Amino acid sequence: MNMPRLKVLRDVLAVITNESRLLRRSRSAILISLVVIPLFFTSSLGAGRGRAGEDYSTTAKLPIAFIDQDMTAASGNLYEVLAMSKDFNMLIQGYTEEEVIATLGKGGIFAAIIVPKGFQKNLLAGNTAYITVYYDDGSLGMLDVVTSNIQKNIVNFNPTSKVIQTFQPSGFARIQILQKGTKFSGFSVGLTVTMVMVIVFATFYEIAGSISRERESGTYARLLVTPISLGAVMVGKTLYDTGLNIIRSFIVLGLAIYVYGARLNTDLATVLISTLLIAILTMGFGFLVASLGVGVRAVVIIEFFLVLFLFAFSGFIIDKELMRGITQAISTILPWAYGIEVFKRTILIGQPLTSLTYQLQIIGLSITAFYAIAYLMLRSSRERLIR
Amino acid sequence: MRETTISTRDLTKIFGNFAAVDGVNLDIPEGELFGLLGPNGAGKTTLVRMLCTLLEPTRGTATIAGYDLRKEAAEVRRQIGVVSDGVSLYRDLTVEENLRLLGTLYDLPKNRMEQRIDELLGMFNFRDKAKRLVSTLSTGWAKRMMIVAALIHDPKILFLDEVTSGLDPQSAVALRRFTRDLCDSGVTVIWTTHYMQEPEMICDRVGIIFEGRLIQIGAPSELRQSVSEQTALEIETPNLPAEVVRKISSLEDVCKVTYDPPILRVTCTSEGAGKIEENVTRILIGSGARLRAINTKRPTLEEAFIFLTGGEEEIERFIEKGRGKG
């Protein structure tokens, strides 16, 4: 009666033993799945959020312009209230409205608070007074955090010592915030996320996975005994995968545009270039991973890790300017974050590629570095790449 | 005199602190079928992998078809064909597609490539399988396909690493015959195997590799001669008196005599092998013994191998050491 149950238990134990044995044989898998992923995400979460209960503001260290066009006691008081708060430690004065509009999106400042002429007059007359907030369209989440932090601090705009009470109570004037920028729909953001994820996920596996598979099946060794050069192998695989990525991008875009009615704010050539930049960057990284001589199993784990990384640190969910500590540091050195920024700014906002020279330089340098290191490592690791 | 196609001096490969191949000196002339014999893990595959540029030697030099192994690796690759378990074909491509890919990589002009593919498909009876995926071929045909692929660029040197393992006897015989013909046409073949009888059948010379060292090189017959003790005679003779056995034991060059009725076994030195049969039968007939059958046994290459590698105990020790693949 107990025999079948014991047999099942023995089988289960055998499977567990076998799996542990397989994991033990793959040191990279152990290192990544048991050590790197848990340690990294736990520590970055702690660093990102700060200590429990710590008063932390995401806009505290952001350069934000304050343009006082009213030049009255009320507007001066508003500046003081905001500047004294812990939310706006880097309020910069001296910009004009035109300069701000021209600067936003280039990384110098990330938002601008404009107090227009007639601000105090409206407040005193009991009318609604307006302030305008310009924000960087390409920084996802910027609008919400800047606006909510202004609203939070306007409460301290003291009507007795100064001029006016804000919002409430009734009978007093209100301050209304006008937002100027593009608020993207979840779908538009989702489109960029989907596209980047599709590219990264597929491209990395196509390069690193294909070399690992070739290594395991012995076809890579076959190539190594022919006169083909390593450069030709890398360029061949890159061009092939570039072609695949063009098709892949048009499928995602076609679905988004013709099925879901998405609208692009740029031309197809720009979309294609942005897409291919991310693809080639990922291919370079794929070659780099492949040069370590890892197996297909390890490639899958690294791929999962890479995608997690991108979700967490590349500005999909929170813009890197709104991160802090180690999360921001990682986001700053993660070349995909710049690729994604190019993607967002071109596709969502319609910024021309030529205005994103800094990001393009970082991506170009990263691609060159990945390919160069991968080339040298693949050359010196021929022995690792044969069965 | 034939030109030397492969020449190595002190060729060594060290992994960590383990010498997989240790100071190999080798000269192989053009058109020779050279057998590299050794147990698994002896260093055969490592040596072949160095010679076909897959592994970088730790020490030593080698020239392949006149090209320096280290400095002119790309040229070396143009001169060699490799058939090895670790060097495979694309299983998801057809026979023809694999050959075209390799033809292109070896820079064959299109016309020459098509002609060569047709020639090889015909030579190896592959015409009806040209459009089949390699993954659908049987083990024998897949092995044959590996050889076809290795010959696409008409190499001067062919490395056949454990090429008959897993093959049915008919395919193995056909392959050996083909390889012999190939050598007769001027191609140099390095045939590595751990099947002792194979080199004896086809190789011009055999090198015995053990624990990374090339311990003996010679024609199979020369290697057999190097065995100092050999079982020369097995005679079926019932009721043999003990004094006859003693008399045979006292013969010059006889090493050992055992009588396990009705089989008398006489082992002698290689020097005495020529006259032993005559001397023993004279004693037996003189003593009135009835002889039912006489077998003269020459030492096999396997016995030579065991002798040269220090005997069975040494091989057991080697196996127990569990060295990696060679």
XYZ file of C-alpha atoms in Angstrom:
713
model
C 0.000 0.000 0.000
C 2.828 2.312 0.956
C 5.044 1.194 -1.857
C 3.663 3.427 -4.641
C 3.792 6.429 -2.326
C 7.389 5.652 -1.419
C 8.212 5.257 -5.088
C 6.767 8.684 -5.830
C 8.772 10.193 -2.985
C 11.929 8.513 -4.208
C 11.287 9.821 -7.712
C 10.686 13.322 -6.418
C 13.875 13.119 -4.410
C 15.748 11.886 -7.460
C 14.473 14.826 -9.506
C 15.440 17.276 -6.753
C 18.892 15.713 -6.477
C 19.354 15.858 -10.210
C 18.286 19.491 -10.411
C 20.610 20.461 -7.557
C 23.422 18.585 -9.252
C 22.791 20.439 -12.519
C 22.706 23.760 -10.705
C 25.915 22.890 -8.865
C 27.618 22.209 -12.187
C 26.748 25.701 -13.419
C 28.628 28.137 -11.241
C 27.354 31.155 -13.135
C 23.758 30.035 -12.592
C 24.336 29.684 -8.848
C 26.055 33.011 -8.629
C 23.375 34.872 -10.543
C 20.226 33.220 -9.277
C 21.184 32.732 -5.642
C 23.529 35.603 -4.904
C 23.528 38.456 -7.419
C 19.790 38.836 -8.028
C 18.624 38.708 -4.390
C 21.481 40.811 -3.043
C 21.350 43.349 -5.791
C 17.639 43.988 -5.791
C 17.353 44.015 -2.029
C 20.211 46.449 -1.596
C 19.086 48.700 -4.419
C 15.565 48.763 -3.023
C 16.932 49.902 0.332
C 19.171 52.477 -1.258
C 16.399 53.691 -3.520
C 13.854 54.182 -0.803
C 16.180 55.354 1.918
C 15.755 54.316 5.506
C 12.244 53.633 6.677
C 10.566 56.860 7.761
C 13.238 59.098 6.246
C 11.751 62.238 4.747
C 12.866 62.002 1.159
C 11.692 64.006 -1.790
C 12.346 62.977 -5.363
C 12.424 66.610 -6.516
C 14.766 67.809 -3.761
C 17.910 67.665 -5.865
C 16.358 68.335 -9.248
C 17.329 71.601 -10.942
C 14.002 73.419 -11.369
C 13.681 76.940 -12.729
C 11.588 79.552 -10.905
C 10.546 82.471 -13.092
C 8.930 85.331 -11.266
C 7.150 87.533 -13.822
C 4.934 89.172 -11.175
C 7.780 90.475 -8.966
C 5.423 91.120 -6.025
C 5.401 90.244 -2.325
C 3.105 87.305 -3.054
C 5.313 85.831 -5.762
C 8.398 86.424 -3.598
C 6.701 84.689 -0.729
C 5.807 81.741 -2.920
C 9.461 81.397 -3.927
C 10.513 81.448 -0.268
C 7.928 78.865 0.708
C 9.072 76.501 -2.023
C 12.773 77.132 -1.542
C 12.543 76.636 2.220
C 10.722 73.359 1.818
C 12.679 70.123 1.569
C 11.173 69.495 -1.841
C 12.868 72.170 -3.926
C 16.481 72.578 -2.880
C 17.620 73.528 -6.368
C 15.253 76.278 -7.438
C 17.112 78.321 -10.014
C 16.256 81.903 -10.805
C 17.339 84.004 -13.743
C 15.791 82.126 -16.646
C 13.229 83.680 -18.978
C 10.224 81.669 -20.139
C 11.684 81.320 -23.659
C 15.025 80.127 -22.318
C 13.305 77.548 -20.146
C 11.311 76.160 -23.056
C 14.493 75.900 -25.088
C 16.446 74.247 -22.257
C 13.902 71.677 -21.129
C 14.637 68.241 -22.533
C 18.359 68.816 -22.721
C 19.086 67.778 -19.180
C 19.941 71.221 -17.647
C 16.647 71.687 -15.878
C 13.755 69.315 -15.547
C 10.822 71.638 -14.802
C 10.022 75.313 -14.531
C 7.605 77.121 -12.246
C 6.350 80.384 -13.768
C 4.512 82.951 -11.685
C 2.796 85.188 -14.244
C 2.064 88.898 -14.036
C -1.151 89.582 -12.051
C -0.577 86.746 -9.626
C -0.828 88.910 -6.493
C -3.539 91.063 -7.997
C -5.748 88.058 -8.629
C -5.178 86.739 -5.150
C -6.064 90.057 -3.566
C -9.174 90.379 -5.707
C -10.314 86.948 -4.600
C -9.887 85.474 -8.058
C -8.102 82.311 -8.989
C -4.400 82.928 -9.388
C -2.465 80.768 -11.765
C 1.047 79.484 -11.814
C 2.350 77.539 -14.755
C 4.527 74.466 -14.514
C 6.546 73.458 -17.541
C 8.092 70.048 -17.333
C 10.433 67.854 -19.341
C 8.152 65.732 -21.489
C 10.689 62.957 -21.733
C 11.016 62.415 -18.001
C 8.250 60.044 -17.115
C 6.614 60.818 -13.786
C 8.231 64.279 -13.557
C 4.946 66.146 -13.950
C 3.209 64.280 -11.152
C 5.982 64.665 -8.600
C 6.646 68.350 -9.316
C 2.940 69.268 -9.257
C 2.148 67.316 -6.132
C 5.137 68.801 -4.306
C 4.085 72.347 -5.247
C 0.560 71.636 -4.054
C 1.889 70.186 -0.835
C 3.921 73.328 -0.100
C 1.365 75.900 -1.175
C -0.448 74.992 2.037
C 2.352 76.823 3.868
C 1.684 79.990 1.865
C 0.523 81.874 5.010
C -2.289 84.373 4.404
C -1.952 86.208 7.715
C 1.694 87.074 7.679
C 1.868 87.406 3.976
C -0.911 87.930 1.577
C -3.155 85.098 0.790
C -4.525 81.758 1.863
C -4.375 79.067 -0.734
C -7.096 76.676 -1.869
C -9.186 76.797 1.217
C -11.018 78.214 3.098
C -13.740 79.447 0.824
C -13.923 83.151 0.354
C -10.206 83.373 -0.236
C -8.565 83.149 -3.578
C -7.162 79.881 -4.958
C -3.979 79.070 -6.798
C -4.383 76.852 -9.773
C -1.476 75.074 -11.423
C -1.405 75.025 -15.201
C 0.628 72.178 -16.613
C 2.498 72.614 -19.832
C 4.000 69.547 -21.400
C 2.740 66.329 -22.872
C 1.077 63.880 -20.614
C 1.516 60.557 -22.313
C -1.172 57.964 -22.285
C -0.349 54.698 -20.611
C -0.610 53.143 -24.043
C 2.079 55.363 -25.547
C 4.448 54.588 -22.712
C 3.452 50.938 -22.957
C 4.317 50.941 -26.634
C 7.874 52.081 -25.976
C 8.244 49.611 -23.126
C 6.921 46.765 -25.263
C 9.088 47.624 -28.173
C 12.276 47.919 -26.148
C 11.537 44.735 -24.240
C 10.803 42.827 -27.425
C 14.048 44.043 -28.953
C 16.216 43.390 -25.898
C 14.656 40.033 -25.069
C 14.831 38.645 -28.586
C 18.154 40.184 -29.606
C 20.113 39.120 -26.569
C 18.969 35.527 -26.918
C 19.582 35.522 -30.655
C 23.215 36.497 -30.192
C 24.330 35.024 -26.868
C 21.990 32.051 -27.218
C 23.046 31.292 -30.762
C 26.748 31.238 -29.901
C 26.100 29.126 -26.798
C 23.987 26.721 -28.844
C 26.639 26.574 -31.542
C 29.247 25.940 -28.901
C 27.222 23.143 -27.359
C 26.366 21.538 -30.688
C 29.931 21.801 -32.050
C 29.122 24.039 -35.023
C 31.102 26.920 -33.548
C 34.168 24.657 -33.522
C 33.366 23.865 -37.162
C 33.548 27.572 -37.955
C 36.803 27.837 -36.013
C 38.517 25.239 -38.214
C 37.594 27.125 -41.384
C 39.441 30.250 -42.520
C 36.536 32.532 -41.551
C 37.619 35.446 -39.360
C 36.049 36.235 -36.032
C 35.185 39.707 -37.304
C 33.199 38.174 -40.151
C 31.299 35.943 -37.716
C 30.414 38.925 -35.539
C 29.452 41.207 -38.399
C 27.434 38.438 -40.068
C 25.469 37.706 -36.938
C 24.987 41.433 -36.282
C 23.645 42.128 -39.761
C 21.362 39.121 -39.685
C 19.969 40.176 -36.348
C 19.633 43.769 -37.511
C 17.401 42.517 -40.308
C 15.328 40.531 -37.834
C 14.985 43.587 -35.647
C 13.747 45.738 -38.502
C 10.998 43.209 -39.186
C 10.270 42.844 -35.492
C 10.004 46.611 -34.957
C 7.649 47.047 -37.873
C 5.433 44.246 -36.590
C 5.125 45.898 -33.169
C 4.652 49.346 -34.702
C 2.181 48.051 -37.287
C 0.083 46.438 -34.596
C 0.252 49.548 -32.429
C -0.654 51.927 -35.253
C -3.140 49.944 -37.313
C -4.779 47.816 -34.644
C -4.632 50.012 -31.560
C -4.563 53.408 -33.283
C -1.319 54.650 -31.735
C 0.195 57.858 -33.153
C 3.892 58.375 -33.592
C 5.356 61.803 -33.061
C 8.283 61.136 -35.359
C 9.096 59.620 -38.729
C 9.717 55.952 -39.395
C 13.413 56.428 -40.101
C 13.940 57.878 -36.639
C 11.994 55.027 -35.072
C 14.106 52.568 -36.993
C 17.401 54.177 -36.015
C 16.356 54.372 -32.352
C 15.273 50.741 -32.450
C 18.462 49.556 -34.072
C 20.618 51.475 -31.610
C 19.063 49.522 -28.752
C 19.309 46.313 -30.772
C 22.992 46.731 -31.650
C 23.795 47.715 -28.082
C 22.122 44.502 -26.913
C 23.929 42.480 -29.579
C 27.277 43.805 -28.341
C 26.348 42.739 -24.835
C 25.216 39.377 -26.208
C 28.625 38.808 -27.801
C 30.273 39.799 -24.537
C 28.251 37.249 -22.565
C 28.845 34.594 -25.231
C 32.587 35.127 -24.985
C 32.451 33.864 -21.409
C 31.659 30.432 -22.827
C 28.445 30.089 -20.847
C 25.805 27.508 -21.689
C 22.282 28.149 -22.971
C 20.921 27.723 -19.457
C 23.124 30.535 -18.143
C 22.180 32.727 -21.122
C 18.505 32.420 -20.204
C 19.224 33.385 -16.596
C 21.360 36.357 -17.657
C 18.641 37.439 -20.058
C 16.067 37.392 -17.303
C 18.441 39.388 -15.137
C 19.036 41.933 -17.919
C 15.329 42.478 -18.482
C 14.739 42.887 -14.741
C 17.553 45.399 -14.696
C 16.030 47.365 -17.529
C 12.624 47.432 -15.888
C 14.091 48.607 -12.631
C 16.767 51.043 -13.707
C 16.338 52.263 -17.232
C 13.664 54.873 -16.682
C 10.621 52.903 -17.766
C 8.843 53.189 -14.499
C 10.592 56.101 -12.827
C 12.789 58.545 -14.666
C 16.415 58.199 -13.670
C 16.447 61.825 -12.448
C 13.829 60.895 -9.879
C 15.850 57.950 -8.562
C 18.413 58.277 -5.826
C 21.493 56.609 -4.425
C 22.652 53.385 -5.977
C 19.599 53.108 -8.219
C 20.460 56.395 -9.887
C 24.109 55.400 -10.168
C 23.145 52.150 -11.882
C 20.739 53.955 -14.155
C 23.490 56.403 -15.082
C 25.944 53.697 -16.136
C 23.350 51.480 -17.818
C 23.714 52.277 -21.536
C 20.219 50.982 -22.305
C 18.821 53.798 -20.157
C 20.168 56.270 -22.737
C 18.798 54.175 -25.578
C 15.416 54.146 -23.952
C 15.610 57.896 -23.386
C 16.305 58.376 -27.093
C 13.398 56.092 -27.840
C 11.014 57.985 -25.578
C 12.087 61.421 -26.676
C 11.878 60.620 -30.360
C 8.778 58.452 -30.474
C 6.715 60.036 -27.714
C 7.766 63.659 -27.925
C 9.008 64.006 -31.453
C 12.378 65.415 -30.481
C 14.823 65.109 -33.416
C 17.680 62.642 -33.040
C 20.181 65.425 -33.663
C 19.148 67.093 -30.396
C 20.147 64.000 -28.417
C 23.877 64.042 -29.069
C 24.877 63.258 -25.487
C 22.720 60.140 -25.362
C 23.836 59.067 -28.829
C 27.494 59.481 -27.849
C 27.041 57.308 -24.764
C 25.275 54.643 -26.822
C 27.918 54.792 -29.538
C 30.720 54.461 -27.006
C 28.970 51.584 -25.250
C 28.412 49.733 -28.528
C 32.076 50.209 -29.448
C 33.218 49.071 -26.003
C 30.949 46.003 -25.972
C 32.028 44.913 -29.438
C 35.719 45.576 -28.832
C 35.806 43.714 -25.527
C 33.696 40.877 -26.944
C 36.000 40.601 -29.962
C 39.118 40.418 -27.798
C 37.517 37.964 -25.410
C 36.143 35.742 -28.174
C 39.596 35.687 -29.747
C 41.328 34.758 -26.550
C 38.647 32.329 -25.405
C 38.583 29.995 -28.412
C 39.306 27.143 -26.010
C 36.275 27.919 -23.905
C 34.089 27.930 -26.977
C 34.696 24.373 -28.078
C 33.132 21.331 -26.511
C 61.393 10.993 -50.771
C 58.029 12.274 -49.609
C 57.771 15.740 -48.154
C 56.958 16.171 -44.466
C 53.428 17.546 -44.110
C 53.153 17.706 -40.347
C 56.065 18.449 -38.116
C 55.926 19.185 -34.395
C 58.661 19.969 -31.915
C 58.109 19.823 -28.184
C 54.425 20.475 -28.719
C 52.826 20.805 -25.303
C 49.421 21.720 -23.942
C 49.002 22.378 -20.263
C 45.611 22.903 -18.607
C 46.192 24.368 -15.155
C 48.948 22.162 -13.796
C 48.036 19.164 -15.935
C 49.966 18.433 -19.128
C 47.387 16.976 -21.531
C 50.038 16.783 -24.265
C 53.647 16.751 -23.191
C 56.540 17.537 -25.550
C 55.360 15.762 -28.703
C 57.869 15.482 -31.566
C 56.336 14.158 -34.736
C 57.091 14.107 -38.465
C 54.453 12.834 -40.845
C 55.175 12.632 -44.567
C 52.706 13.514 -47.288
C 50.183 10.795 -48.118
C 50.765 8.813 -44.954
C 47.927 7.334 -42.963
C 49.128 7.959 -39.452
C 47.309 6.331 -36.558
C 47.291 7.999 -33.186
C 46.523 5.335 -30.667
C 45.782 5.731 -26.999
C 43.153 5.173 -24.348
C 40.511 7.803 -23.636
C 42.116 10.795 -21.968
C 45.605 9.993 -23.234
C 45.917 13.284 -25.123
C 44.943 12.274 -28.680
C 42.126 14.744 -29.124
C 44.090 17.569 -27.472
C 46.978 16.929 -29.850
C 44.641 16.910 -32.852
C 42.883 20.058 -31.642
C 46.206 21.834 -31.422
C 47.157 20.698 -34.900
C 43.868 21.925 -36.349
C 44.192 25.323 -34.591
C 41.339 24.830 -32.140
C 43.695 24.920 -29.162
C 46.702 27.155 -28.704
C 49.828 25.191 -27.742
C 51.308 26.124 -24.394
C 54.796 25.369 -25.681
C 56.540 24.102 -28.768
C 56.202 24.600 -32.496
C 54.445 22.917 -35.379
C 54.189 23.339 -39.118
C 51.237 22.040 -41.092
C 51.668 21.787 -44.850
C 54.533 24.229 -44.519
C 52.600 26.814 -42.509
C 53.428 27.794 -38.957
C 50.650 26.668 -36.629
C 50.778 29.786 -34.489
C 51.615 32.506 -36.985
C 49.696 31.284 -40.034
C 46.633 29.708 -38.459
C 44.265 30.896 -41.201
C 46.459 29.286 -43.885
C 46.715 26.107 -41.836
C 42.904 25.964 -41.751
C 42.738 26.093 -45.541
C 44.957 22.996 -45.729
C 43.116 20.778 -43.284
C 39.819 18.954 -42.972
C 38.547 17.935 -39.563
C 36.146 15.188 -38.562
C 35.639 15.071 -34.835
C 32.816 14.629 -32.365
C 33.339 18.156 -31.120
C 33.201 19.649 -34.623
C 29.706 19.292 -36.016
C 27.506 20.297 -38.878
C 24.369 22.394 -38.767
C 21.691 19.820 -38.038
C 18.903 22.085 -39.232
C 20.463 22.609 -42.634
C 20.289 20.120 -45.460
C 23.292 18.154 -46.670
C 23.681 20.490 -49.643
C 23.204 23.653 -47.583
C 25.934 22.576 -45.174
C 28.294 21.882 -48.043
C 27.540 25.218 -49.719
C 28.129 27.072 -46.468
C 31.499 25.392 -45.998
C 32.413 25.825 -49.660
C 31.789 29.544 -49.284
C 33.827 29.756 -46.092
C 36.721 28.068 -47.899
C 36.415 30.602 -50.749
C 35.604 28.044 -53.432
C 34.483 29.706 -56.662
C 30.799 28.989 -57.328
C 31.351 26.692 -60.307
C 34.119 24.775 -58.580
C 31.984 24.485 -55.460
C 28.978 23.041 -57.311
C 31.269 20.652 -59.164
C 32.939 19.546 -55.942
C 29.626 19.079 -54.150
C 28.341 16.951 -57.002
C 31.571 14.951 -57.027
C 31.458 14.281 -53.275
C 27.750 13.484 -53.214
C 28.352 10.933 -55.939
C 31.480 9.499 -54.337
C 29.722 8.947 -51.017
C 26.322 7.889 -52.468
C 24.720 11.003 -51.044
C 22.840 12.168 -54.138
C 19.434 10.957 -52.926
C 20.045 12.518 -49.521
C 21.290 15.909 -50.688
C 18.060 17.673 -49.771
C 17.658 15.986 -46.415
C 18.264 17.762 -43.135
C 21.402 16.531 -41.416
C 19.310 15.899 -38.292
C 17.341 13.237 -40.182
C 20.422 11.204 -41.178
C 21.313 7.992 -39.359
C 24.516 7.905 -37.286
C 26.421 6.200 -40.084
C 25.281 8.628 -42.744
C 25.866 11.597 -40.459
C 29.464 10.430 -39.912
C 29.873 9.977 -43.643
C 28.461 13.465 -44.114
C 31.080 14.837 -41.715
C 33.773 13.376 -43.927
C 32.162 14.799 -47.052
C 32.067 18.198 -45.344
C 35.711 17.923 -44.312
C 36.697 17.195 -47.912
C 34.764 20.008 -49.576
C 37.873 22.160 -50.071
C 40.148 19.311 -51.123
C 42.367 19.475 -48.032
C 45.937 18.225 -48.021
C 45.547 16.870 -44.511
C 42.554 15.170 -42.966
C 42.096 14.681 -39.222
C 39.765 11.813 -38.399
C 39.178 11.785 -34.665
C 37.463 8.634 -33.349
C 35.619 8.567 -36.608
C 34.424 4.961 -36.496
C 33.006 5.057 -32.977
C 29.294 4.412 -33.146
C 29.455 3.165 -36.726
C 28.078 -0.178 -37.867
C 30.753 -2.643 -39.101
C 29.886 -2.175 -42.795
C 30.184 1.606 -42.610
C 33.407 1.306 -40.612
C 34.916 -0.993 -43.244
C 33.790 1.322 -46.062
C 35.250 4.294 -44.239
C 38.589 2.605 -43.679
C 38.749 1.584 -47.317
C 37.920 5.100 -48.449
C 40.530 6.587 -46.132
C 43.178 4.259 -47.502
C 42.290 5.335 -51.062
C 42.444 8.961 -50.001
C 45.986 8.513 -48.692
C 46.983 6.739 -51.871
C 45.873 9.849 -53.742
C 48.304 11.974 -51.676
C 46.163 13.190 -48.770
C 47.771 12.839 -45.360
C 45.407 11.396 -42.774
C 45.735 11.483 -39.002
C 43.473 8.765 -37.653
C 42.966 8.851 -33.904
C 41.311 5.960 -32.207
C 41.237 3.903 -29.081
C 40.215 0.794 -31.041
C 43.506 -1.082 -31.144
C 42.752 -3.193 -34.200
C 41.962 -0.262 -36.492
C 45.448 1.166 -37.026
C 46.740 -2.346 -37.482
C 44.380 -2.750 -40.412
C 45.005 0.459 -42.292
C 47.727 2.708 -40.906
C 51.173 3.108 -42.409
C 52.544 4.137 -39.044
C 51.148 4.363 -35.583
C 52.027 6.666 -32.727
C 51.146 5.474 -29.246
C 50.187 8.299 -26.946
C 49.848 7.769 -23.237
C 49.565 10.317 -20.436
C 50.154 13.069 -22.976
C 53.463 11.669 -24.226
C 54.108 10.074 -27.578
C 55.871 6.984 -26.327
C 56.437 5.055 -29.546
C 56.122 5.578 -33.282
C 56.441 2.924 -35.940
C 54.724 0.699 -38.448
C 52.223 -1.679 -36.778
C 54.558 -4.607 -37.437
C 57.475 -2.769 -35.814
C 55.386 -1.981 -32.769
C 54.374 -5.616 -32.451
C 58.040 -6.584 -32.614
C 58.743 -4.332 -29.681
C 56.796 -6.670 -27.441
C 59.528 -8.749 -25.816
C 57.223 -11.523 -24.685
C 54.679 -12.983 -26.990
C 52.419 -15.981 -27.018
C 53.712 -17.815 -30.008
C 52.026 -21.172 -29.826
C 48.775 -22.714 -28.688
C 48.795 -26.495 -29.172
C 45.915 -28.824 -28.456
C 47.520 -32.019 -27.169
C 45.886 -34.306 -24.565
C 47.686 -36.247 -21.788
C 51.015 -34.464 -21.967
C 53.546 -35.777 -19.412
C 55.062 -33.204 -17.035
C 58.644 -33.936 -18.159
C 57.719 -32.904 -21.722
C 56.417 -29.589 -20.419
C 59.673 -29.124 -18.468
C 61.711 -29.972 -21.556
C 59.867 -27.327 -23.594
C 60.344 -24.821 -20.764
C 64.088 -25.322 -20.942
C 64.245 -24.323 -24.605
C 66.191 -21.173 -25.443
C 64.029 -17.994 -25.797
C 61.012 -19.625 -24.135
C 59.599 -17.349 -21.463
C 56.672 -19.255 -20.111
C 54.964 -22.608 -20.646
C 51.525 -23.476 -19.282
C 49.625 -26.685 -19.756
C 45.904 -26.436 -19.171
C 44.825 -29.821 -20.663
C 44.429 -30.173 -23.509
C 45.912 -26.715 -24.349
C 49.656 -26.149 -24.156
C 50.659 -22.479 -24.317
C 54.215 -21.530 -25.083
C 55.342 -17.929 -24.785
C 58.692 -16.863 -26.130
C 60.729 -13.745 -26.818
C 60.394 -11.945 -30.138
C 63.861 -13.170 -31.119
C 62.840 -16.780 -30.697
C 59.487 -16.463 -32.425
C 60.783 -17.703 -35.769
C 62.035 -21.141 -34.652
C 59.787 -21.862 -31.694
C 57.131 -23.780 -33.607
C 59.678 -26.129 -35.113
C 61.471 -26.788 -31.802
C 58.328 -27.408 -29.766
C 56.658 -29.694 -32.309
C 59.885 -31.735 -32.566
C 59.857 -32.341 -28.797
C 56.159 -33.177 -28.778
C 56.391 -35.609 -31.693
C 59.522 -37.133 -30.195
C 57.670 -37.781 -26.932
C 54.829 -39.485 -28.783
C 52.242 -36.802 -27.967
C 49.127 -36.551 -30.140
C 48.778 -33.124 -31.731
C 45.210 -32.129 -32.585
C 45.749 -28.495 -33.564
C 48.554 -25.925 -33.649
C 47.905 -22.168 -33.649
C 50.702 -19.667 -34.014
C 49.679 -16.449 -32.312
C 51.457 -13.214 -33.227
C 51.252 -10.371 -30.748
C 48.516 -7.880 -31.514
C 48.894 -4.120 -31.497
C 46.782 -4.165 -28.353
C 49.360 -6.328 -26.639
C 52.093 -4.090 -27.955
C 50.204 -1.110 -26.620
C 49.803 -2.688 -23.194
C 53.459 -3.620 -23.153
C 54.633 -0.183 -24.265
C 52.450 1.667 -21.809
C 53.849 -0.281 -18.893
C 51.437 -3.205 -18.725
C 47.856 -3.636 -17.632
C 48.529 -2.367 -14.115
C 49.762 0.937 -15.495
C 46.653 1.295 -17.668
C 44.429 0.480 -14.680
C 46.225 3.158 -12.695
C 45.724 5.616 -15.525
C 42.010 4.855 -15.766
C 41.616 5.201 -12.007
C 43.264 8.594 -12.112
C 40.192 9.543 -14.093
C 41.952 11.962 -16.296
C 39.795 14.172 -18.451
C 39.269 13.629 -22.087
C 42.310 13.795 -24.174
